[in-house]
mmCIF file of C-alpha atoms in Angstrom:
data_model
loop_
_atom_site.group_PDB
_atom_site.id
_atom_site.type_symbol
_atom_site.label_atom_id
_atom_site.label_comp_id
_atom_site.label_asym_id
_atom_site.label_seq_id
_atom_site.Cartn_x
_atom_site.Cartn_y
_atom_site.Cartn_z
ATOM 1 C CA MET A 23 75.697 -249.588 -54.085
ATOM 2 C CA LEU A 24 77.207 -249.872 -50.631
ATOM 3 C CA SER A 25 80.475 -251.626 -50.045
ATOM 4 C CA ARG A 26 80.142 -254.950 -48.277
ATOM 5 C CA GLN A 27 82.629 -253.579 -45.781
ATOM 6 C CA VAL A 28 80.229 -250.923 -44.462
ATOM 7 C CA LYS A 29 78.365 -252.076 -41.365
ATOM 8 C CA ILE A 30 75.742 -250.327 -39.285
ATOM 9 C CA ARG A 31 75.592 -250.775 -35.524
ATOM 10 C CA THR A 32 73.406 -249.207 -32.851
ATOM 11 C CA GLN A 33 75.190 -249.982 -29.602
ATOM 12 C CA LEU A 34 77.389 -247.317 -28.029
ATOM 13 C CA GLN A 35 80.878 -248.600 -27.282
ATOM 14 C CA PRO A 36 83.742 -247.095 -25.304
ATOM 15 C CA GLY A 37 85.395 -244.387 -27.369
ATOM 16 C CA ASP A 38 82.343 -243.667 -29.569
ATOM 17 C CA VAL A 39 81.493 -240.324 -27.968
ATOM 18 C CA GLY A 40 85.042 -239.068 -28.268
ATOM 19 C CA TYR A 41 85.573 -240.362 -31.784
ATOM 20 C CA LEU A 42 82.270 -239.052 -33.167
ATOM 21 C CA THR A 43 83.024 -235.690 -31.553
ATOM 22 C CA TYR A 44 86.468 -235.792 -33.170
ATOM 23 C CA LEU A 45 85.002 -236.593 -36.605
ATOM 24 C CA HIS A 46 82.558 -233.698 -36.330
ATOM 25 C CA GLY A 47 85.273 -231.296 -35.214
ATOM 26 C CA LYS A 48 87.770 -232.380 -37.865
ATOM 27 C CA ILE A 49 85.391 -232.611 -40.837
ATOM 28 C CA TYR A 50 83.482 -229.413 -40.088
ATOM 29 C CA ALA A 51 86.733 -227.487 -39.546
ATOM 30 C CA GLU A 52 88.152 -228.730 -42.853
ATOM 31 C CA GLU A 53 84.986 -228.339 -44.931
ATOM 32 C CA TYR A 54 83.276 -225.307 -43.364
ATOM 33 C CA GLY A 55 85.924 -223.545 -41.270
ATOM 34 C CA PHE A 56 84.137 -224.170 -37.952
ATOM 35 C CA ASP A 57 86.268 -223.549 -34.877
ATOM 36 C CA LEU A 58 86.760 -225.493 -31.643
ATOM 37 C CA THR A 59 83.464 -224.253 -30.178
ATOM 38 C CA PHE A 60 81.609 -226.516 -32.628
ATOM 39 C CA GLU A 61 83.404 -229.544 -31.244
ATOM 40 C CA GLY A 62 82.437 -228.450 -27.722
ATOM 41 C CA TYR A 63 78.809 -228.105 -28.820
ATOM 42 C CA VAL A 64 78.776 -231.626 -30.283
ATOM 43 C CA SER A 65 80.577 -233.048 -27.266
ATOM 44 C CA GLN A 66 78.143 -231.571 -24.754
ATOM 45 C CA TYR A 67 74.983 -233.023 -26.250
ATOM 46 C CA LEU A 68 76.547 -236.296 -27.338
ATOM 47 C CA SER A 69 77.890 -236.852 -23.810
ATOM 48 C CA GLU A 70 74.438 -236.183 -22.359
ATOM 49 C CA PHE A 71 72.952 -238.688 -24.809
ATOM 50 C CA ALA A 72 75.501 -241.343 -23.846
ATOM 51 C CA SER A 73 74.802 -240.917 -20.128
ATOM 52 C CA ARG A 74 71.118 -241.817 -20.305
ATOM 53 C CA VAL A 75 69.074 -244.837 -21.337
ATOM 54 C CA ASN A 76 65.935 -244.096 -23.320
ATOM 55 C CA PRO A 77 64.366 -246.804 -25.510
ATOM 56 C CA ARG A 78 62.819 -244.059 -27.671
ATOM 57 C CA GLU A 79 66.293 -242.860 -28.697
ATOM 58 C CA CYS A 80 68.803 -244.553 -30.976
ATOM 59 C CA ILE A 81 72.116 -243.882 -32.673
ATOM 60 C CA TRP A 82 73.409 -245.622 -35.764
ATOM 61 C CA PHE A 83 77.118 -245.828 -36.559
ATOM 62 C CA ALA A 84 78.475 -246.532 -40.028
ATOM 63 C CA GLU A 85 81.728 -248.449 -39.869
ATOM 64 C CA GLN A 86 84.123 -249.499 -42.575
ATOM 65 C CA ASP A 87 86.818 -252.035 -41.751
ATOM 66 C CA GLY A 88 86.105 -251.436 -38.058
ATOM 67 C CA ASP A 89 86.541 -247.643 -38.264
ATOM 68 C CA MET A 90 83.666 -245.266 -37.521
ATOM 69 C CA LYS A 91 82.925 -243.297 -40.661
ATOM 70 C CA GLY A 92 79.575 -241.727 -39.843
ATOM 71 C CA ALA A 93 76.502 -241.606 -37.671
ATOM 72 C CA ILE A 94 72.942 -240.406 -37.227
ATOM 73 C CA ALA A 95 70.688 -240.376 -34.169
ATOM 74 C CA ILE A 96 67.141 -239.823 -32.995
ATOM 75 C CA VAL A 97 66.765 -238.213 -29.572
ATOM 76 C CA GLU A 98 63.600 -237.379 -27.692
ATOM 77 C CA ASN A 99 62.671 -233.690 -27.475
ATOM 78 C CA SER A 100 59.233 -234.443 -26.042
ATOM 79 C CA VAL A 101 56.712 -237.269 -26.076
ATOM 80 C CA GLU A 102 55.596 -236.214 -29.560
ATOM 81 C CA VAL A 103 58.761 -234.658 -31.042
ATOM 82 C CA ALA A 104 62.026 -236.373 -31.944
ATOM 83 C CA GLN A 105 65.200 -234.590 -32.967
ATOM 84 C CA LEU A 106 67.565 -235.861 -35.627
ATOM 85 C CA ARG A 107 71.181 -235.319 -34.532
ATOM 86 C CA TRP A 108 74.821 -235.999 -35.421
ATOM 87 C CA PHE A 109 74.220 -236.880 -39.066
ATOM 88 C CA LEU A 110 77.699 -237.140 -40.524
ATOM 89 C CA LEU A 111 79.510 -239.148 -43.173
ATOM 90 C CA HIS A 112 83.225 -239.205 -43.779
ATOM 91 C CA PRO A 113 84.013 -237.965 -47.311
ATOM 92 C CA ASP A 114 85.229 -241.484 -48.221
ATOM 93 C CA LEU A 115 81.676 -242.824 -47.908
ATOM 94 C CA ARG A 116 79.726 -240.042 -49.565
ATOM 95 C CA GLY A 117 77.890 -240.681 -52.817
ATOM 96 C CA LEU A 118 77.263 -244.373 -52.084
ATOM 97 C CA GLY A 119 73.680 -244.064 -50.840
ATOM 98 C CA LEU A 120 74.705 -244.527 -47.210
ATOM 99 C CA GLY A 121 73.385 -241.130 -46.126
ATOM 100 C CA LYS A 122 69.949 -241.945 -47.511
ATOM 101 C CA ARG A 123 70.056 -245.340 -45.821
ATOM 102 C CA LEU A 124 70.955 -243.829 -42.437
ATOM 103 C CA LEU A 125 68.282 -241.153 -42.760
ATOM 104 C CA THR A 126 65.671 -243.779 -43.628
ATOM 105 C CA LEU A 127 66.644 -245.856 -40.581
ATOM 106 C CA ALA A 128 66.271 -242.812 -38.325
ATOM 107 C CA VAL A 129 62.895 -241.700 -39.741
ATOM 108 C CA ASP A 130 61.515 -245.252 -39.621
ATOM 109 C CA PHE A 131 62.654 -245.587 -36.007
ATOM 110 C CA ALA A 132 60.973 -242.304 -35.030
ATOM 111 C CA ARG A 133 57.723 -243.437 -36.678
ATOM 112 C CA HIS A 134 57.902 -246.787 -34.914
ATOM 113 C CA GLN A 135 58.389 -245.016 -31.570
ATOM 114 C CA GLY A 136 55.187 -243.034 -32.095
ATOM 115 C CA TYR A 137 56.682 -239.594 -32.540
ATOM 116 C CA GLN A 138 54.442 -237.160 -34.400
ATOM 117 C CA GLN A 139 57.239 -234.945 -35.675
ATOM 118 C CA ILE A 140 60.996 -234.921 -36.275
ATOM 119 C CA VAL A 141 62.976 -231.685 -36.090
ATOM 120 C CA LEU A 142 66.583 -230.990 -36.974
ATOM 121 C CA GLY A 143 68.989 -228.094 -37.122
ATOM 122 C CA THR A 144 71.590 -227.577 -39.824
ATOM 123 C CA THR A 145 73.303 -224.796 -41.730
ATOM 124 C CA ASN A 146 72.763 -223.592 -45.262
ATOM 125 C CA ALA A 147 76.269 -224.797 -46.170
ATOM 126 C CA LEU A 148 75.330 -228.471 -45.910
ATOM 127 C CA SER A 149 73.663 -228.625 -49.313
ATOM 128 C CA THR A 150 73.920 -232.403 -49.814
ATOM 129 C CA ALA A 151 72.373 -233.139 -46.417
ATOM 130 C CA LYS A 152 69.627 -230.593 -47.081
ATOM 131 C CA THR A 153 68.836 -232.335 -50.379
ATOM 132 C CA LEU A 154 68.481 -235.633 -48.495
ATOM 133 C CA TYR A 155 66.275 -234.021 -45.855
ATOM 134 C CA GLU A 156 63.965 -232.467 -48.422
ATOM 135 C CA ALA A 157 63.754 -235.702 -50.452
ATOM 136 C CA ALA A 158 62.762 -237.531 -47.256
ATOM 137 C CA GLY A 159 59.940 -235.053 -46.584
ATOM 138 C CA PHE A 160 61.485 -232.467 -44.265
ATOM 139 C CA THR A 161 60.532 -228.833 -44.831
ATOM 140 C CA LEU A 162 62.383 -225.666 -43.874
ATOM 141 C CA ALA A 163 60.682 -224.079 -40.856
ATOM 142 C CA ARG A 164 63.111 -221.277 -39.980
ATOM 143 C CA ALA A 165 66.373 -219.711 -41.106
ATOM 144 C CA GLU A 166 68.471 -217.168 -39.232
ATOM 145 C CA GLU A 167 71.902 -215.714 -39.925
ATOM 146 C CA THR A 168 74.231 -215.681 -36.953
ATOM 147 C CA LEU A 169 77.873 -215.716 -35.921
ATOM 148 C CA ILE A 170 78.564 -219.115 -34.408
ATOM 149 C CA TRP A 171 81.435 -221.610 -34.404
ATOM 150 C CA GLY A 172 83.744 -218.911 -35.721
ATOM 151 C CA GLN A 173 81.718 -218.328 -38.885
ATOM 152 C CA ASN A 174 78.793 -216.305 -40.154
ATOM 153 C CA VAL A 175 76.282 -219.021 -40.965
ATOM 154 C CA ILE A 176 72.618 -219.357 -41.692
ATOM 155 C CA LEU A 177 71.168 -221.764 -39.148
ATOM 156 C CA GLU A 178 68.212 -223.653 -40.553
ATOM 157 C CA ASP A 179 65.537 -225.634 -38.732
ATOM 158 C CA TYR A 180 63.727 -228.384 -40.613
ATOM 159 C CA GLU A 181 60.734 -230.425 -39.557
ATOM 160 C CA MET A 182 58.830 -233.452 -40.745
ATOM 161 C CA ASN A 183 55.330 -234.342 -39.621
ATOM 162 C CA LEU A 184 54.874 -238.068 -39.156
ATOM 163 C CA GLY A 185 51.227 -238.201 -38.110
#
């Protein structure tokens, strides 16, 4: 059961781009050994997202006691395809069902916006997230080993058909 102190909001506020980028950089460095190039990757696309207004896109922030502790977003790849991005939970909030709740919000939003498919990219190391994706109906579409973010990783692409 979720703590009463965890709140979800969808409006970007000053500092959100920087802080979510920081959380990604810090958590992925600590848990997976990713280097600074991962933070740059997150920053680039998150900054682009923040600079546009698209009613078919949304980001959800999980906050506890006013501190950002996680996020998930749906961005438009095309008229028919949405991309799930920036799914992250601080270790303090894992195991409470919040990840499933955020994922459900994102998938429901994409359906409501009329997307026919959701795609996402992840790595094989994120086993808990992959379990959530598969339970929600995503299937593995492609896997490729590569050197990126200072690590040898297997990049995985998942997709979910909504139509």
